[in-house]
Amino acid sequence: MQVRSFQLSDYMRVTQLFEESLSDSCYEQTMEAFARQLSWDSDLVLIYQEDDVIKGAIIGTIDNNQGCYYRLAVHPAYRGQGVGKSLITSMQQRFQGRNVSKICIAGDEHNEPILPLFASMGFDATNVLQAFQKLRIVTG
């Protein structure tokens, strides 16, 4: 198992992961934000890879000195195996290494189903950013 930064050679496989893991509307919204984040800071896009299989990805961003989990995608075949937790923990370490003032979760309708996962890791309602639409990776 390896959690690592996104590499350009991952693009097609990560795009396929998003397509297989996210709803159509979430996929479209995520792809725009994904492209923006890659152009700004690709070190905040992490990949969970085992052998040669990309099992999950997470997009983070830093906005107004706040680290924000924007999107977590785990391939349906690998859910419940710790992939999401590993990605969240690794991104948290990245945020802490950048000395952000706060860590939050984008509070959009697509992230609602995974809020219990974040809660199991110690995040609570105060960590959910309800005004996620103001994030620069969403608005451009």
PDB file of N, CA and C in Angstrom, residues 50-133:
ATOM      1  N   GLU A  50      -2.086   0.291  -4.581  1.00  0.00           N
ATOM      2  CA  GLU A  50      -1.589  -0.993  -4.098  1.00  0.00           C
ATOM      3  C   GLU A  50      -1.229  -1.807  -5.322  1.00  0.00           C
ATOM      4  N   ASP A  51       0.004  -2.279  -5.342  1.00  0.00           N
ATOM      5  CA  ASP A  51       0.577  -2.893  -6.534  1.00  0.00           C
ATOM      6  C   ASP A  51       0.466  -1.849  -7.647  1.00  0.00           C
ATOM      7  N   ASP A  52      -0.235  -2.139  -8.714  1.00  0.00           N
ATOM      8  CA  ASP A  52      -0.370  -1.149  -9.788  1.00  0.00           C
ATOM      9  C   ASP A  52      -1.811  -0.644  -9.889  1.00  0.00           C
ATOM     10  N   VAL A  53      -2.599  -0.864  -8.835  1.00  0.00           N
ATOM     11  CA  VAL A  53      -4.014  -0.512  -8.858  1.00  0.00           C
ATOM     12  C   VAL A  53      -4.255   0.740  -8.017  1.00  0.00           C
ATOM     13  N   ILE A  54      -4.853   1.757  -8.628  1.00  0.00           N
ATOM     14  CA  ILE A  54      -5.258   2.945  -7.885  1.00  0.00           C
ATOM     15  C   ILE A  54      -6.632   2.653  -7.295  1.00  0.00           C
ATOM     16  N   LYS A  55      -6.675   2.584  -5.966  1.00  0.00           N
ATOM     17  CA  LYS A  55      -7.903   2.223  -5.271  1.00  0.00           C
ATOM     18  C   LYS A  55      -8.678   3.429  -4.767  1.00  0.00           C
ATOM     19  N   GLY A  56      -7.999   4.566  -4.634  1.00  0.00           N
ATOM     20  CA  GLY A  56      -8.674   5.748  -4.127  1.00  0.00           C
ATOM     21  C   GLY A  56      -7.866   7.000  -4.385  1.00  0.00           C
ATOM     22  N   ALA A  57      -8.534   8.139  -4.239  1.00  0.00           N
ATOM     23  CA  ALA A  57      -7.890   9.442  -4.416  1.00  0.00           C
ATOM     24  C   ALA A  57      -8.612  10.458  -3.539  1.00  0.00           C
ATOM     25  N   ILE A  58      -7.877  11.471  -3.144  1.00  0.00           N
ATOM     26  CA  ILE A  58      -8.466  12.552  -2.359  1.00  0.00           C
ATOM     27  C   ILE A  58      -7.946  13.872  -2.902  1.00  0.00           C
ATOM     28  N   ILE A  59      -8.846  14.841  -2.999  1.00  0.00           N
ATOM     29  CA  ILE A  59      -8.478  16.192  -3.431  1.00  0.00           C
ATOM     30  C   ILE A  59      -8.607  17.097  -2.223  1.00  0.00           C
ATOM     31  N   GLY A  60      -7.518  17.737  -1.883  1.00  0.00           N
ATOM     32  CA  GLY A  60      -7.518  18.743  -0.833  1.00  0.00           C
ATOM     33  C   GLY A  60      -7.183  20.086  -1.449  1.00  0.00           C
ATOM     34  N   THR A  61      -7.413  21.124  -0.702  1.00  0.00           N
ATOM     35  CA  THR A  61      -7.049  22.457  -1.153  1.00  0.00           C
ATOM     36  C   THR A  61      -6.793  23.316   0.082  1.00  0.00           C
ATOM     37  N   ILE A  62      -6.038  24.360  -0.115  1.00  0.00           N
ATOM     38  CA  ILE A  62      -5.834  25.336   0.952  1.00  0.00           C
ATOM     39  C   ILE A  62      -6.406  26.648   0.455  1.00  0.00           C
ATOM     40  N   ASP A  63      -7.318  27.192   1.232  1.00  0.00           N
ATOM     41  CA  ASP A  63      -8.022  28.413   0.867  1.00  0.00           C
ATOM     42  C   ASP A  63      -8.097  29.290   2.110  1.00  0.00           C
ATOM     43  N   ASN A  64      -7.586  30.499   2.025  1.00  0.00           N
ATOM     44  CA  ASN A  64      -7.566  31.412   3.178  1.00  0.00           C
ATOM     45  C   ASN A  64      -6.928  30.752   4.399  1.00  0.00           C
ATOM     46  N   ASN A  65      -5.827  30.061   4.174  1.00  0.00           N
ATOM     47  CA  ASN A  65      -5.053  29.365   5.204  1.00  0.00           C
ATOM     48  C   ASN A  65      -5.842  28.261   5.914  1.00  0.00           C
ATOM     49  N   GLN A  66      -6.896  27.780   5.293  1.00  0.00           N
ATOM     50  CA  GLN A  66      -7.653  26.637   5.811  1.00  0.00           C
ATOM     51  C   GLN A  66      -7.436  25.454   4.870  1.00  0.00           C
ATOM     52  N   GLY A  67      -7.055  24.312   5.452  1.00  0.00           N
ATOM     53  CA  GLY A  67      -6.973  23.091   4.660  1.00  0.00           C
ATOM     54  C   GLY A  67      -8.366  22.528   4.527  1.00  0.00           C
ATOM     55  N   CYS A  68      -8.730  22.142   3.335  1.00  0.00           N
ATOM     56  CA  CYS A  68     -10.090  21.639   3.122  1.00  0.00           C
ATOM     57  C   CYS A  68     -10.061  20.344   2.320  1.00  0.00           C
ATOM     58  N   TYR A  69     -10.729  19.320   2.868  1.00  0.00           N
ATOM     59  CA  TYR A  69     -10.948  18.083   2.130  1.00  0.00           C
ATOM     60  C   TYR A  69     -12.067  18.381   1.144  1.00  0.00           C
ATOM     61  N   TYR A  70     -11.756  18.359  -0.133  1.00  0.00           N
ATOM     62  CA  TYR A  70     -12.779  18.667  -1.122  1.00  0.00           C
ATOM     63  C   TYR A  70     -13.514  17.402  -1.584  1.00  0.00           C
ATOM     64  N   ARG A  71     -12.766  16.384  -2.009  1.00  0.00           N
ATOM     65  CA  ARG A  71     -13.440  15.186  -2.524  1.00  0.00           C
ATOM     66  C   ARG A  71     -12.607  13.947  -2.213  1.00  0.00           C
ATOM     67  N   LEU A  72     -13.281  12.921  -1.743  1.00  0.00           N
ATOM     68  CA  LEU A  72     -12.689  11.611  -1.500  1.00  0.00           C
ATOM     69  C   LEU A  72     -13.400  10.615  -2.398  1.00  0.00           C
ATOM     70  N   ALA A  73     -12.631   9.831  -3.126  1.00  0.00           N
ATOM     71  CA  ALA A  73     -13.211   8.807  -3.995  1.00  0.00           C
ATOM     72  C   ALA A  73     -12.472   7.497  -3.759  1.00  0.00           C
ATOM     73  N   VAL A  74     -13.222   6.461  -3.427  1.00  0.00           N
ATOM     74  CA  VAL A  74     -12.673   5.118  -3.271  1.00  0.00           C
ATOM     75  C   VAL A  74     -13.455   4.216  -4.207  1.00  0.00           C
ATOM     76  N   HIS A  75     -12.736   3.448  -5.009  1.00  0.00           N
ATOM     77  CA  HIS A  75     -13.405   2.536  -5.931  1.00  0.00           C
ATOM     78  C   HIS A  75     -14.347   1.631  -5.138  1.00  0.00           C
ATOM     79  N   PRO A  76     -15.562   1.406  -5.631  1.00  0.00           N
ATOM     80  CA  PRO A  76     -16.533   0.598  -4.891  1.00  0.00           C
ATOM     81  C   PRO A  76     -16.007  -0.774  -4.450  1.00  0.00           C
ATOM     82  N   ALA A  77     -15.144  -1.386  -5.217  1.00  0.00           N
ATOM     83  CA  ALA A  77     -14.622  -2.714  -4.867  1.00  0.00           C
ATOM     84  C   ALA A  77     -13.687  -2.688  -3.663  1.00  0.00           C
ATOM     85  N   TYR A  78     -13.209  -1.495  -3.280  1.00  0.00           N
ATOM     86  CA  TYR A  78     -12.231  -1.404  -2.198  1.00  0.00           C
ATOM     87  C   TYR A  78     -12.738  -0.624  -0.992  1.00  0.00           C
ATOM     88  N   ARG A  79     -14.017  -0.323  -0.955  1.00  0.00           N
ATOM     89  CA  ARG A  79     -14.580   0.395   0.186  1.00  0.00           C
ATOM     90  C   ARG A  79     -14.618  -0.504   1.415  1.00  0.00           C
ATOM     91  N   GLY A  80     -14.475   0.126   2.575  1.00  0.00           N
ATOM     92  CA  GLY A  80     -14.499  -0.615   3.830  1.00  0.00           C
ATOM     93  C   GLY A  80     -13.193  -1.324   4.151  1.00  0.00           C
ATOM     94  N   GLN A  81     -12.120  -0.985   3.427  1.00  0.00           N
ATOM     95  CA  GLN A  81     -10.825  -1.639   3.628  1.00  0.00           C
ATOM     96  C   GLN A  81      -9.761  -0.677   4.163  1.00  0.00           C
ATOM     97  N   GLY A  82     -10.171   0.520   4.591  1.00  0.00           N
ATOM     98  CA  GLY A  82      -9.217   1.470   5.141  1.00  0.00           C
ATOM     99  C   GLY A  82      -8.599   2.426   4.136  1.00  0.00           C
ATOM    100  N   VAL A  83      -9.005   2.342   2.889  1.00  0.00           N
ATOM    101  CA  VAL A  83      -8.453   3.213   1.851  1.00  0.00           C
ATOM    102  C   VAL A  83      -8.781   4.676   2.166  1.00  0.00           C
ATOM    103  N   GLY A  84     -10.044   4.959   2.428  1.00  0.00           N
ATOM    104  CA  GLY A  84     -10.470   6.326   2.723  1.00  0.00           C
ATOM    105  C   GLY A  84      -9.773   6.881   3.954  1.00  0.00           C
ATOM    106  N   LYS A  85      -9.691   6.092   5.016  1.00  0.00           N
ATOM    107  CA  LYS A  85      -9.028   6.550   6.246  1.00  0.00           C
ATOM    108  C   LYS A  85      -7.559   6.865   5.994  1.00  0.00           C
ATOM    109  N   SER A  86      -6.896   6.035   5.222  1.00  0.00           N
ATOM    110  CA  SER A  86      -5.482   6.282   4.911  1.00  0.00           C
ATOM    111  C   SER A  86      -5.307   7.584   4.137  1.00  0.00           C
ATOM    112  N   LEU A  87      -6.195   7.830   3.188  1.00  0.00           N
ATOM    113  CA  LEU A  87      -6.120   9.067   2.409  1.00  0.00           C
ATOM    114  C   LEU A  87      -6.398  10.289   3.276  1.00  0.00           C
ATOM    115  N   ILE A  88      -7.403  10.200   4.138  1.00  0.00           N
ATOM    116  CA  ILE A  88      -7.747  11.317   5.023  1.00  0.00           C
ATOM    117  C   ILE A  88      -6.582  11.622   5.966  1.00  0.00           C
ATOM    118  N   THR A  89      -5.999  10.594   6.551  1.00  0.00           N
ATOM    119  CA  THR A  89      -4.873  10.773   7.471  1.00  0.00           C
ATOM    120  C   THR A  89      -3.673  11.385   6.757  1.00  0.00           C
ATOM    121  N   SER A  90      -3.378  10.900   5.564  1.00  0.00           N
ATOM    122  CA  SER A  90      -2.240  11.435   4.804  1.00  0.00           C
ATOM    123  C   SER A  90      -2.459  12.892   4.419  1.00  0.00           C
ATOM    124  N   MET A  91      -3.687  13.239   4.034  1.00  0.00           N
ATOM    125  CA  MET A  91      -3.974  14.629   3.694  1.00  0.00           C
ATOM    126  C   MET A  91      -3.894  15.505   4.940  1.00  0.00           C
ATOM    127  N   GLN A  92      -4.351  15.002   6.062  1.00  0.00           N
ATOM    128  CA  GLN A  92      -4.266  15.751   7.311  1.00  0.00           C
ATOM    129  C   GLN A  92      -2.797  16.074   7.627  1.00  0.00           C
ATOM    130  N   GLN A  93      -1.914  15.122   7.399  1.00  0.00           N
ATOM    131  CA  GLN A  93      -0.488  15.356   7.618  1.00  0.00           C
ATOM    132  C   GLN A  93       0.044  16.429   6.665  1.00  0.00           C
ATOM    133  N   ARG A  94      -0.442  16.416   5.430  1.00  0.00           N
ATOM    134  CA  ARG A  94      -0.025  17.458   4.471  1.00  0.00           C
ATOM    135  C   ARG A  94      -0.478  18.829   4.957  1.00  0.00           C
ATOM    136  N   PHE A  95      -1.740  18.904   5.383  1.00  0.00           N
ATOM    137  CA  PHE A  95      -2.263  20.173   5.879  1.00  0.00           C
ATOM    138  C   PHE A  95      -1.455  20.659   7.087  1.00  0.00           C
ATOM    139  N   GLN A  96      -1.197  19.761   8.022  1.00  0.00           N
ATOM    140  CA  GLN A  96      -0.437  20.147   9.212  1.00  0.00           C
ATOM    141  C   GLN A  96       0.971  20.601   8.846  1.00  0.00           C
ATOM    142  N   GLY A  97       1.566  19.960   7.857  1.00  0.00           N
ATOM    143  CA  GLY A  97       2.887  20.364   7.379  1.00  0.00           C
ATOM    144  C   GLY A  97       2.895  21.743   6.747  1.00  0.00           C
ATOM    145  N   ARG A  98       1.731  22.177   6.296  1.00  0.00           N
ATOM    146  CA  ARG A  98       1.593  23.509   5.698  1.00  0.00           C
ATOM    147  C   ARG A  98       1.151  24.543   6.722  1.00  0.00           C
ATOM    148  N   ASN A  99       1.000  24.119   7.978  1.00  0.00           N
ATOM    149  CA  ASN A  99       0.633  25.019   9.083  1.00  0.00           C
ATOM    150  C   ASN A  99      -0.661  25.784   8.829  1.00  0.00           C
ATOM    151  N   VAL A 100      -1.685  25.073   8.347  1.00  0.00           N
ATOM    152  CA  VAL A 100      -2.977  25.722   8.138  1.00  0.00           C
ATOM    153  C   VAL A 100      -3.594  26.087   9.483  1.00  0.00           C
ATOM    154  N   SER A 101      -4.453  27.082   9.486  1.00  0.00           N
ATOM    155  CA  SER A 101      -5.081  27.522  10.733  1.00  0.00           C
ATOM    156  C   SER A 101      -6.226  26.604  11.166  1.00  0.00           C
ATOM    157  N   LYS A 102      -6.831  25.907  10.206  1.00  0.00           N
ATOM    158  CA  LYS A 102      -7.971  25.036  10.478  1.00  0.00           C
ATOM    159  C   LYS A 102      -8.062  24.005   9.371  1.00  0.00           C
ATOM    160  N   ILE A 103      -8.617  22.843   9.689  1.00  0.00           N
ATOM    161  CA  ILE A 103      -8.874  21.814   8.679  1.00  0.00           C
ATOM    162  C   ILE A 103     -10.378  21.595   8.620  1.00  0.00           C
ATOM    163  N   CYS A 104     -10.917  21.628   7.409  1.00  0.00           N
ATOM    164  CA  CYS A 104     -12.367  21.483   7.253  1.00  0.00           C
ATOM    165  C   CYS A 104     -12.700  20.497   6.133  1.00  0.00           C
ATOM    166  N   ILE A 105     -13.967  20.187   6.026  1.00  0.00           N
ATOM    167  CA  ILE A 105     -14.502  19.290   5.010  1.00  0.00           C
ATOM    168  C   ILE A 105     -15.499  20.087   4.190  1.00  0.00           C
ATOM    169  N   ALA A 106     -15.378  20.043   2.872  1.00  0.00           N
ATOM    170  CA  ALA A 106     -16.347  20.735   2.013  1.00  0.00           C
ATOM    171  C   ALA A 106     -17.729  20.153   2.273  1.00  0.00           C
ATOM    172  N   GLY A 107     -18.636  21.003   2.701  1.00  0.00           N
ATOM    173  CA  GLY A 107     -19.968  20.548   3.101  1.00  0.00           C
ATOM    174  C   GLY A 107     -20.970  20.583   1.969  1.00  0.00           C
ATOM    175  N   ASP A 108     -20.679  19.881   0.890  1.00  0.00           N
ATOM    176  CA  ASP A 108     -21.656  19.827  -0.196  1.00  0.00           C
ATOM    177  C   ASP A 108     -22.453  18.525  -0.114  1.00  0.00           C
ATOM    178  N   GLU A 109     -23.485  18.433  -0.939  1.00  0.00           N
ATOM    179  CA  GLU A 109     -24.370  17.271  -0.885  1.00  0.00           C
ATOM    180  C   GLU A 109     -23.657  15.972  -1.239  1.00  0.00           C
ATOM    181  N   HIS A 110     -22.571  16.068  -1.990  1.00  0.00           N
ATOM    182  CA  HIS A 110     -21.842  14.862  -2.389  1.00  0.00           C
ATOM    183  C   HIS A 110     -20.991  14.298  -1.250  1.00  0.00           C
ATOM    184  N   ASN A 111     -20.635  15.133  -0.300  1.00  0.00           N
ATOM    185  CA  ASN A 111     -19.824  14.671   0.833  1.00  0.00           C
ATOM    186  C   ASN A 111     -20.665  14.214   2.029  1.00  0.00           C
ATOM    187  N   GLU A 112     -21.957  14.505   2.019  1.00  0.00           N
ATOM    188  CA  GLU A 112     -22.810  14.102   3.143  1.00  0.00           C
ATOM    189  C   GLU A 112     -22.720  12.610   3.474  1.00  0.00           C
ATOM    190  N   PRO A 113     -22.720  11.714   2.476  1.00  0.00           N
ATOM    191  CA  PRO A 113     -22.651  10.285   2.811  1.00  0.00           C
ATOM    192  C   PRO A 113     -21.353   9.855   3.510  1.00  0.00           C
ATOM    193  N   ILE A 114     -20.270  10.616   3.357  1.00  0.00           N
ATOM    194  CA  ILE A 114     -19.009  10.199   3.986  1.00  0.00           C
ATOM    195  C   ILE A 114     -18.710  10.958   5.284  1.00  0.00           C
ATOM    196  N   LEU A 115     -19.609  11.833   5.702  1.00  0.00           N
ATOM    197  CA  LEU A 115     -19.396  12.538   6.969  1.00  0.00           C
ATOM    198  C   LEU A 115     -19.249  11.579   8.157  1.00  0.00           C
ATOM    199  N   PRO A 116     -19.976  10.445   8.191  1.00  0.00           N
ATOM    200  CA  PRO A 116     -19.739   9.498   9.295  1.00  0.00           C
ATOM    201  C   PRO A 116     -18.298   8.957   9.323  1.00  0.00           C
ATOM    202  N   LEU A 117     -17.688   8.793   8.167  1.00  0.00           N
ATOM    203  CA  LEU A 117     -16.284   8.357   8.124  1.00  0.00           C
ATOM    204  C   LEU A 117     -15.399   9.405   8.790  1.00  0.00           C
ATOM    205  N   PHE A 118     -15.604  10.673   8.424  1.00  0.00           N
ATOM    206  CA  PHE A 118     -14.830  11.752   9.046  1.00  0.00           C
ATOM    207  C   PHE A 118     -15.114  11.809  10.551  1.00  0.00           C
ATOM    208  N   ALA A 119     -16.369  11.623  10.941  1.00  0.00           N
ATOM    209  CA  ALA A 119     -16.727  11.654  12.360  1.00  0.00           C
ATOM    210  C   ALA A 119     -16.004  10.539  13.121  1.00  0.00           C
ATOM    211  N   SER A 120     -15.878   9.379  12.509  1.00  0.00           N
ATOM    212  CA  SER A 120     -15.187   8.265  13.163  1.00  0.00           C
ATOM    213  C   SER A 120     -13.705   8.557  13.355  1.00  0.00           C
ATOM    214  N   MET A 121     -13.213   9.572  12.651  1.00  0.00           N
ATOM    215  CA  MET A 121     -11.803   9.952  12.755  1.00  0.00           C
ATOM    216  C   MET A 121     -11.618  11.222  13.584  1.00  0.00           C
ATOM    217  N   GLY A 122     -12.677  11.650  14.268  1.00  0.00           N
ATOM    218  CA  GLY A 122     -12.560  12.776  15.180  1.00  0.00           C
ATOM    219  C   GLY A 122     -13.026  14.114  14.650  1.00  0.00           C
ATOM    220  N   PHE A 123     -13.497  14.154  13.427  1.00  0.00           N
ATOM    221  CA  PHE A 123     -14.028  15.395  12.874  1.00  0.00           C
ATOM    222  C   PHE A 123     -15.477  15.536  13.325  1.00  0.00           C
ATOM    223  N   ASP A 124     -15.938  16.778  13.493  1.00  0.00           N
ATOM    224  CA  ASP A 124     -17.326  16.993  13.890  1.00  0.00           C
ATOM    225  C   ASP A 124     -17.933  18.113  13.052  1.00  0.00           C
ATOM    226  N   ALA A 125     -19.129  18.511  13.401  1.00  0.00           N
ATOM    227  CA  ALA A 125     -19.858  19.519  12.614  1.00  0.00           C
ATOM    228  C   ALA A 125     -19.093  20.829  12.491  1.00  0.00           C
ATOM    229  N   THR A 126     -18.235  21.148  13.453  1.00  0.00           N
ATOM    230  CA  THR A 126     -17.468  22.399  13.361  1.00  0.00           C
ATOM    231  C   THR A 126     -16.421  22.338  12.265  1.00  0.00           C
ATOM    232  N   ASN A 127     -16.110  21.140  11.784  1.00  0.00           N
ATOM    233  CA  ASN A 127     -15.136  20.981  10.709  1.00  0.00           C
ATOM    234  C   ASN A 127     -15.768  21.032   9.316  1.00  0.00           C
ATOM    235  N   VAL A 128     -17.084  21.071   9.241  1.00  0.00           N
ATOM    236  CA  VAL A 128     -17.763  21.059   7.945  1.00  0.00           C
ATOM    237  C   VAL A 128     -17.940  22.489   7.462  1.00  0.00           C
ATOM    238  N   LEU A 129     -17.373  22.781   6.303  1.00  0.00           N
ATOM    239  CA  LEU A 129     -17.445  24.110   5.711  1.00  0.00           C
ATOM    240  C   LEU A 129     -18.708  24.191   4.863  1.00  0.00           C
ATOM    241  N   GLN A 130     -19.724  24.865   5.382  1.00  0.00           N
ATOM    242  CA  GLN A 130     -20.999  24.942   4.669  1.00  0.00           C
ATOM    243  C   GLN A 130     -20.933  25.850   3.449  1.00  0.00           C
ATOM    244  N   ALA A 131     -20.037  26.803   3.468  1.00  0.00           N
ATOM    245  CA  ALA A 131     -19.933  27.730   2.337  1.00  0.00           C
ATOM    246  C   ALA A 131     -18.883  27.229   1.350  1.00  0.00           C
ATOM    247  N   PHE A 132     -18.913  25.909   1.055  1.00  0.00           N
ATOM    248  CA  PHE A 132     -17.905  25.310   0.190  1.00  0.00           C
ATOM    249  C   PHE A 132     -17.869  25.949  -1.191  1.00  0.00           C
ATOM    250  N   GLN A 133     -19.014  26.479  -1.639  1.00  0.00           N
ATOM    251  CA  GLN A 133     -19.065  27.052  -2.977  1.00  0.00           C
ATOM    252  C   GLN A 133     -18.139  28.264  -3.106  1.00  0.00           C
TER     253      GLN A 133
END
